[in-house]
Coordinates of C-alpha atoms in Angstrom, one line a residue:
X1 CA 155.3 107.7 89.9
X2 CA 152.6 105.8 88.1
X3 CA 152.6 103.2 90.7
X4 CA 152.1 105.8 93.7
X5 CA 149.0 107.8 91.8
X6 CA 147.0 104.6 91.0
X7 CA 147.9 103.7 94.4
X8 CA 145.7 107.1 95.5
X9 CA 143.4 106.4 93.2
X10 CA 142.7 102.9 94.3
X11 CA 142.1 104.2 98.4
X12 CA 139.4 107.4 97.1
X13 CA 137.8 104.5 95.0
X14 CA 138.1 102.2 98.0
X15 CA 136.7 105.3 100.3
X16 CA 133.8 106.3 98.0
X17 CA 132.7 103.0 97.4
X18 CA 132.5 102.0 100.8
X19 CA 130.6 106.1 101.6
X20 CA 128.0 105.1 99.3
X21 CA 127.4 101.0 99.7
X22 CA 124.2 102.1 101.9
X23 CA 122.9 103.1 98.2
X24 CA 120.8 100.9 95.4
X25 CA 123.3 101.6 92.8
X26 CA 124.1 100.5 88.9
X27 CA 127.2 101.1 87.6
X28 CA 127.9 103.2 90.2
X29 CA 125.2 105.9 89.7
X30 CA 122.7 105.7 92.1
X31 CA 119.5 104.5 90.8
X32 CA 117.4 104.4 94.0
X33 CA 117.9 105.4 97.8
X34 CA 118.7 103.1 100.8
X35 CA 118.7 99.2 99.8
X36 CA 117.2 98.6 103.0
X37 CA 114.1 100.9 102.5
X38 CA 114.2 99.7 98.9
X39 CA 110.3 98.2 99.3
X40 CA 109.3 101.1 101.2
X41 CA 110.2 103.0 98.0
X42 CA 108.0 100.6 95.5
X43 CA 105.4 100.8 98.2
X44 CA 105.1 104.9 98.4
X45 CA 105.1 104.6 94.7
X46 CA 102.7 102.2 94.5
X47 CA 100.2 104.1 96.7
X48 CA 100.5 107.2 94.7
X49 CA 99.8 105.0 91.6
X50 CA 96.7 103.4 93.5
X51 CA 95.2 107.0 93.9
X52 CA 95.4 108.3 90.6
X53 CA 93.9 105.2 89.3
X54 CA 91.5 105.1 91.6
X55 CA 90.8 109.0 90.6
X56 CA 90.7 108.1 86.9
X57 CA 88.6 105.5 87.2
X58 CA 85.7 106.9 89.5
X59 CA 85.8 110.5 89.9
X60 CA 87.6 111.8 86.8
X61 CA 84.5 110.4 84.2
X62 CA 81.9 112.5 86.7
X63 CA 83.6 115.7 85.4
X64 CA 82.0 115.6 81.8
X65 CA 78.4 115.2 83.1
X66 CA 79.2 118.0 86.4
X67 CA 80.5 121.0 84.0
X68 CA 83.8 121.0 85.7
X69 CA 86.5 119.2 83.1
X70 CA 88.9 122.2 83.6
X71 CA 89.7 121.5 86.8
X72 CA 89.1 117.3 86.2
X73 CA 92.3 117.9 83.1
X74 CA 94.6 120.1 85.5
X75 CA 94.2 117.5 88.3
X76 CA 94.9 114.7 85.9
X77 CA 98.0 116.1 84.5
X78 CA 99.4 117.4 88.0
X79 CA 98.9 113.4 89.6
X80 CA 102.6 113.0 87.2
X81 CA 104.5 115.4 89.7
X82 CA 104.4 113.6 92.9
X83 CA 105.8 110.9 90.5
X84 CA 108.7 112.8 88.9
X85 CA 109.4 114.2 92.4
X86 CA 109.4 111.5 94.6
X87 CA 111.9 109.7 91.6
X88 CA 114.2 112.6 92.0
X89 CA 114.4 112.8 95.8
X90 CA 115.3 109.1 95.8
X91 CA 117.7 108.9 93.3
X92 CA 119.7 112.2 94.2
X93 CA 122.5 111.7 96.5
X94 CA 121.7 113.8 99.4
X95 CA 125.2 114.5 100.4
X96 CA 127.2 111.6 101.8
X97 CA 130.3 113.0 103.0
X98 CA 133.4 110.6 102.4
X99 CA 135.0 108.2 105.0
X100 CA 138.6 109.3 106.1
X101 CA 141.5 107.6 108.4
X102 CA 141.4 110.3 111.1
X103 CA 142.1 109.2 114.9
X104 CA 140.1 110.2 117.5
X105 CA 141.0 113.0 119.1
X106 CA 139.9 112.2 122.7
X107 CA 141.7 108.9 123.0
X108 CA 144.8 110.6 121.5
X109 CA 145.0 113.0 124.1
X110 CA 145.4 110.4 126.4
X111 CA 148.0 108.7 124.8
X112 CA 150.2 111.5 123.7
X113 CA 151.2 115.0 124.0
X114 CA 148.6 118.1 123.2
X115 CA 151.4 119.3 120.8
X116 CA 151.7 116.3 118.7
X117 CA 147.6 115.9 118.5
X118 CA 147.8 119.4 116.9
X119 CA 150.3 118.7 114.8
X120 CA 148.8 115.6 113.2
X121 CA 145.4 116.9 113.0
X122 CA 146.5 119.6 111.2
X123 CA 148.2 116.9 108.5
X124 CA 144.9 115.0 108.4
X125 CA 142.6 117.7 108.1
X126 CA 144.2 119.4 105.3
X127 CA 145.0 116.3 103.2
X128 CA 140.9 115.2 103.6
X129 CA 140.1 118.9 103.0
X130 CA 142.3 118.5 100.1
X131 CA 140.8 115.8 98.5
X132 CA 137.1 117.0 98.7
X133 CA 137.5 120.5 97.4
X134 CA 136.1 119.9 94.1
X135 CA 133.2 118.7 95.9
X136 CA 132.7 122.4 97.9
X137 CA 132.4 120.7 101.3
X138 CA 132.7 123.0 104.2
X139 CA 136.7 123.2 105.8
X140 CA 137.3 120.6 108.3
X141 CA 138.4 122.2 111.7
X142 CA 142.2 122.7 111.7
X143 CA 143.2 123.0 115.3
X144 CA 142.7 121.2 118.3
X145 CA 140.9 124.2 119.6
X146 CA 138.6 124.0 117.4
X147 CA 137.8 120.4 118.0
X148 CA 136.8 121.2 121.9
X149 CA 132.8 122.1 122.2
X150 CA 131.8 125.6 122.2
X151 CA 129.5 125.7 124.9
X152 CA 128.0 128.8 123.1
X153 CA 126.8 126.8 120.5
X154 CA 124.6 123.8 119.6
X155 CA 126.4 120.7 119.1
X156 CA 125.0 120.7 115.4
X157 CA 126.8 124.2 114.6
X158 CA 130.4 122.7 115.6
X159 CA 132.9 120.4 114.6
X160 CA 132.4 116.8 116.1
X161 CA 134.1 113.2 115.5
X162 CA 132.6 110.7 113.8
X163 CA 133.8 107.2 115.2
X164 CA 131.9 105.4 112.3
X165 CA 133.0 107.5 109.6
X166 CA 136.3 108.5 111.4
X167 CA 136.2 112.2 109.6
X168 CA 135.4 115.5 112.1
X169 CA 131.9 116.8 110.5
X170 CA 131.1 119.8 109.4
X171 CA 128.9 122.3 111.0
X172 CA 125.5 121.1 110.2
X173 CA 126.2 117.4 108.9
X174 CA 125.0 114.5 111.2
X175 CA 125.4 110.5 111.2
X176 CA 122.4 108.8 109.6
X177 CA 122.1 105.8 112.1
X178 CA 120.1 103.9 109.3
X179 CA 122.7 104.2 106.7
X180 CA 125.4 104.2 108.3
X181 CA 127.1 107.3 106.7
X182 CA 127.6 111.1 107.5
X183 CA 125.2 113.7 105.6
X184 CA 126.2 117.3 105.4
X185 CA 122.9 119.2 105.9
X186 CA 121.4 116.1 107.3
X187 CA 117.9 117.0 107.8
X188 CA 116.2 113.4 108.6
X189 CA 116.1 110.3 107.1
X190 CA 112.8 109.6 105.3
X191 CA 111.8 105.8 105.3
X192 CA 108.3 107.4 103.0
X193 CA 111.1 108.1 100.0
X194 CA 113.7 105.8 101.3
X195 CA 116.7 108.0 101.8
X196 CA 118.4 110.6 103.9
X197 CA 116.8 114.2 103.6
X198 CA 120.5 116.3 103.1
X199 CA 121.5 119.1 101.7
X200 CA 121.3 117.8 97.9
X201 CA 117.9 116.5 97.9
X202 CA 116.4 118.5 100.7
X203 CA 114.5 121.0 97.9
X204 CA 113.4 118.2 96.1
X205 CA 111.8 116.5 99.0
X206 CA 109.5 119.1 100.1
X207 CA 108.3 120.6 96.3
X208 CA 107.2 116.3 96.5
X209 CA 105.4 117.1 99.5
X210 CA 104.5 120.5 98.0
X211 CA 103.2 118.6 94.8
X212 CA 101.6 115.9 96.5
X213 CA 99.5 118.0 98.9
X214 CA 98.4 120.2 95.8
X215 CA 97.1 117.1 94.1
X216 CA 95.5 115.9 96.9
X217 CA 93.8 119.2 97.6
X218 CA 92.5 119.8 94.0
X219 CA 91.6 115.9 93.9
X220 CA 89.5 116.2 97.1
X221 CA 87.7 119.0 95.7
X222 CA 86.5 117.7 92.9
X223 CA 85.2 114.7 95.2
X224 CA 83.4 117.6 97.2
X225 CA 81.9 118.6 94.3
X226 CA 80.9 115.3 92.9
X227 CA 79.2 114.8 96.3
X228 CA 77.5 118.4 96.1
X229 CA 75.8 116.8 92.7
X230 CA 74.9 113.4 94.2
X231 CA 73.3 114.5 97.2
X232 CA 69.8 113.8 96.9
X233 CA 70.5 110.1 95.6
X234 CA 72.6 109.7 99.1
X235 CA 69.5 111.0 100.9
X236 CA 66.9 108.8 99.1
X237 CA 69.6 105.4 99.5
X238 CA 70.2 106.2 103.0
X239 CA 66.1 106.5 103.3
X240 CA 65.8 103.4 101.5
X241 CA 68.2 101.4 103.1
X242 CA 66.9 102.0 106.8
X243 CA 63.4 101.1 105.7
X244 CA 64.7 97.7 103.6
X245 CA 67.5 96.7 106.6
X246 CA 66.5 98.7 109.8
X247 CA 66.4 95.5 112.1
X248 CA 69.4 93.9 111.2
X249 CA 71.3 97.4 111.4
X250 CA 69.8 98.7 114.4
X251 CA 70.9 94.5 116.4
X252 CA 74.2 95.1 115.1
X253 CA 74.6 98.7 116.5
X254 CA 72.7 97.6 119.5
X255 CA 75.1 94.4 120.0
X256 CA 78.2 96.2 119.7
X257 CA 77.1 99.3 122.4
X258 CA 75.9 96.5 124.9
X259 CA 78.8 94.5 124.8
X260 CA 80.6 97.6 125.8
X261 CA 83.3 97.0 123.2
X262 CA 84.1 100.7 122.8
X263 CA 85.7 100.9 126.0
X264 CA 89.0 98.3 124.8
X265 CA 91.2 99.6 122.5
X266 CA 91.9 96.5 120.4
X267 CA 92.6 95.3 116.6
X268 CA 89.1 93.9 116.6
X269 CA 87.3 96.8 118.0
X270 CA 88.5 98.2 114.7
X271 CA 87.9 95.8 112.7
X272 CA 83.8 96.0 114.0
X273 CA 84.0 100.0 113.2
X274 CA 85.4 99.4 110.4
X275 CA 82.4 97.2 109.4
X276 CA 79.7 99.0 110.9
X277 CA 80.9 101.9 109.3
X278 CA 81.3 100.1 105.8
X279 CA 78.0 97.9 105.5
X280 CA 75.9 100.0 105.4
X281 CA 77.6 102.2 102.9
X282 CA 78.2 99.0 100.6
X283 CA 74.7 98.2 101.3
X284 CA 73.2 101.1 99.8
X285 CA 76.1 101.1 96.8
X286 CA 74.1 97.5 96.0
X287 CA 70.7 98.7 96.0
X288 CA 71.5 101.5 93.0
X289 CA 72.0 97.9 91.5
X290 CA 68.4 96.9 92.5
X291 CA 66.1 99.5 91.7
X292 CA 64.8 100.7 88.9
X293 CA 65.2 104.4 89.4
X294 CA 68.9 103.7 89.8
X295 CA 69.8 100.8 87.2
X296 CA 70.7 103.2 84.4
X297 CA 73.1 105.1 86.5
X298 CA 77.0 104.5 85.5
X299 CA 79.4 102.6 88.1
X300 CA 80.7 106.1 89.0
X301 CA 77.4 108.0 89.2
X302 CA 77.5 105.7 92.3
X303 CA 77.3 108.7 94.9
X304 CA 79.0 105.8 97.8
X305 CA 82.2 104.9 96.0
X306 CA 82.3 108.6 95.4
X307 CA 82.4 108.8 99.8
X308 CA 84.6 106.0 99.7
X309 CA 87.6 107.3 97.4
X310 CA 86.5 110.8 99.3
X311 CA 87.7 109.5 102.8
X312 CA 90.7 108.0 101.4
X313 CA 91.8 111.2 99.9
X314 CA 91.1 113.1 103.3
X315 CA 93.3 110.9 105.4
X316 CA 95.8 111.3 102.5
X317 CA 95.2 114.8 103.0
X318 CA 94.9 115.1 106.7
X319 CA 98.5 113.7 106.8
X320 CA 100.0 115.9 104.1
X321 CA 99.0 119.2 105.6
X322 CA 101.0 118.7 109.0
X323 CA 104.3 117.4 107.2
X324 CA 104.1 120.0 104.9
X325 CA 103.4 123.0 107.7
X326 CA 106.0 121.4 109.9
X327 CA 108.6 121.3 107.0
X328 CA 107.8 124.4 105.4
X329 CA 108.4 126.3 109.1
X330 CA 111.8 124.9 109.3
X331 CA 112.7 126.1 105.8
X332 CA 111.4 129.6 107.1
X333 CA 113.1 129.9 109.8
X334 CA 116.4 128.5 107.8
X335 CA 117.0 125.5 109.8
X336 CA 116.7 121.9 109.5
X337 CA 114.6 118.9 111.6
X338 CA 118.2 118.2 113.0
X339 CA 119.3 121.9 113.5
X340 CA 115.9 122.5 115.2
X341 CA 115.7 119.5 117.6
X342 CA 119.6 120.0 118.2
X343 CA 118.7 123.3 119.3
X344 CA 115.9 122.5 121.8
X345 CA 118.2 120.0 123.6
X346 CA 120.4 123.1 123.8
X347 CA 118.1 125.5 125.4
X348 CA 116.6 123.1 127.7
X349 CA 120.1 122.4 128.8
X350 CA 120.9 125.8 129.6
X351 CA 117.5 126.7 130.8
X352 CA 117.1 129.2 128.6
X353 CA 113.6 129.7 126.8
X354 CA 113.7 132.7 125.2
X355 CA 114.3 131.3 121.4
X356 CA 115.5 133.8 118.5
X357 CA 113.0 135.7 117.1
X358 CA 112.2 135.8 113.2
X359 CA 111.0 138.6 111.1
X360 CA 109.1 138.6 108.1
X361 CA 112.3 139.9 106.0
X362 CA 114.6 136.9 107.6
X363 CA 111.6 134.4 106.5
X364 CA 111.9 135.6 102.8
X365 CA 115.2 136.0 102.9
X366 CA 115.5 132.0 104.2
X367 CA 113.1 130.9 101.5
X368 CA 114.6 132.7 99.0
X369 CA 117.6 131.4 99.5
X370 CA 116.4 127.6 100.2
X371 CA 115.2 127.7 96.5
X372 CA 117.8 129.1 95.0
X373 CA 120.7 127.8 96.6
X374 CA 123.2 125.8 94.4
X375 CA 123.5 122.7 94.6
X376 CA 126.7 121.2 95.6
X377 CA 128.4 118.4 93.3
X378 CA 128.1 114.4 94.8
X379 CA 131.1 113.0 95.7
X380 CA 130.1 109.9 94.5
X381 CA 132.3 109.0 91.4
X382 CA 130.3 108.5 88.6

């Protein structure tokens, strides 16, 4: 008897452990998402580290001599979130579903009888179901019937085979392609964090979007403001500058408008805008160095760093506020990326345009819900 139950235990271990090898793990917790998007991971963490230092350094100081250190203190100890949050969207499973044995069901049905197909699957399905009901998955489909299409429906809202993972998915769980496992709630893998967006970690994902585009926001007003108080010594450089370097700024701007390079579209037509745009800001940062009306000002009294770190935020920021809208829509309207896209195929298919309609109860109601729902146990065996 003893012989038989290790003999179970020894195919879930074998089954979990092969669910989950997609997964940076340590004594089989999972430490960090997808080993293959392992550096894109350091590198998103990196960059977030790169922008509150460079916040610290040059525009937090500012707020003590600007009469602002309120909002210079809230920003400073908001920059941890995107931090925490990103860590726990990573390092939360998103909802791997587990591999199983099961046959597909179209080439059975041309090997044996409809009867026997039935029969089996029912075997299959229960025993699988079995297995994962401490983990609250969603019933695996129990008839052949249920296996066919409904051609009312989305593909994503039915139960389909999965030739990788050999298991019939739930409604709404798809195949990551990247990782090479089934998600249930898949939602899109992110390569920014590293790991499938599911239905474990798919709160967590956007309050680090939510987090990060409120840090941004409050960081790139304070640069605003910074600006706001530094705008006369901008005029007065800028002034300067043309008077001290007109010639050689007005032959390089001349050069690069008769050589016509703005009509190709080429790394080194960027590279030129990029210095255009640059020199002459980095020209004027150097001349607060030079004269005398400007030599007691501190490195970030400097009103040009202050535009630099400025237009690094508002890219930042300029990219944060579409993923976010786009994001926070789906969650409205109680869908997915994959439910939604899986969806338009649908419609398009069928030629039908006339999408549901949402109301504003529906819309709390799905937000409501989004941020409340619990969270389902990992089938990954700790």
């Amino acid at each position: 008897m003893n012989n038989i139950q290790k003999f179970f235990e020894d195919i879930d271990t074998m089954e979990t452990r092969k669910s989950f090898e997609a997964f940076t793990k340590c004594k089989g917790t999972i430490i960090f998402g997808a080993k293959k998007d392992l550096c894109n991971i350091i590198g998103t963490l990196t960059l977030i580290i790169s922008l509150i230092v460079l916040y610290l350094i040059f525009i937090f100081p500012a707020a003590q001599d600007y009469q602002y250190d309120a909002l210079a203190i809230i920003i400073a100890i908001c920059s941890i979130l995107p931090i925490i949050t990103l860590l726990n969207v990573t390092m939360t499973e998103p909802g791997v579903l587990l591999r199983g044995d099961l046959p597909d069901p179209k080439l059975q049905q041309q090997q044996i009888k409809p009867e026997q197909i039935s029969e089996q699957q029912n075997n299959t399905s229960e025993q699988y179901a079995q297995k994962n009901e401490p983990h609250q998955i969603v019933q695996i489909a129990e008839s052949q019937n249920q296996l066919e299409q409904n051609p009312e429906l989305p593909n994503i809202y039915t139960a389909r085979y999965c030739t990788t993972c050999k298991i019939m998915r739930p409604s709404k769980a798809s195949h990551c392609k990247h990782c090479n496992h089934c998600v249930d709630g898949f939602d899109h893998h992110c390569f920014w964090v590293g790991t499938c967006i599911g239905i474990r970690n798919w709160r967590a994902f956007l309050i680090f979007l939510q987090s990060s585009l409120i840090v941004i926001t409050l960081t790139l007003c304070q640069c605003l403001l910074n600006l706001s108080k530094q705008y006369l010594d901008i005029y007065e450089l800028w002034i300067l500058m043309f008077k001290q370097a007109s010639i050689p700024l007005i032959s390089i701007y001349g050069l690069y408008f008769i050589c016509g390079c703005w009509n190709h579209q080429t790394y080194l037509n960027v590279l030129i805008l990029m210095v255009m745009f640059l020199l002459p800001i980095i020209y004027a940062a150097v001349l607060m160095n030079i004269e005398n009306a400007y030599k007691d000002y501190r490195y970030y009294q400097n009103p040009f760093i202050t535009i630099l770190i400025t237009i690094a935020v508002l890219i930042f920021f300029l990219f944060l506020l579409p993923v976010n809208g786009v994001n926070c829509y789906y969650i409205s309207i109680g869908k997915t990326a994959k439910q939604t896209h899986s969806e338009d195929q649908f419609y398009n298919r069928i030629r039908q345009f006339d999408k549901p309609k949402y109301t504003f109860s529906g819309v709390f109601r799905n937000l409501l819900y989004f941020y409340t729902y619990p969270i389902p146990q990992s089938r990954n065996q700790q």
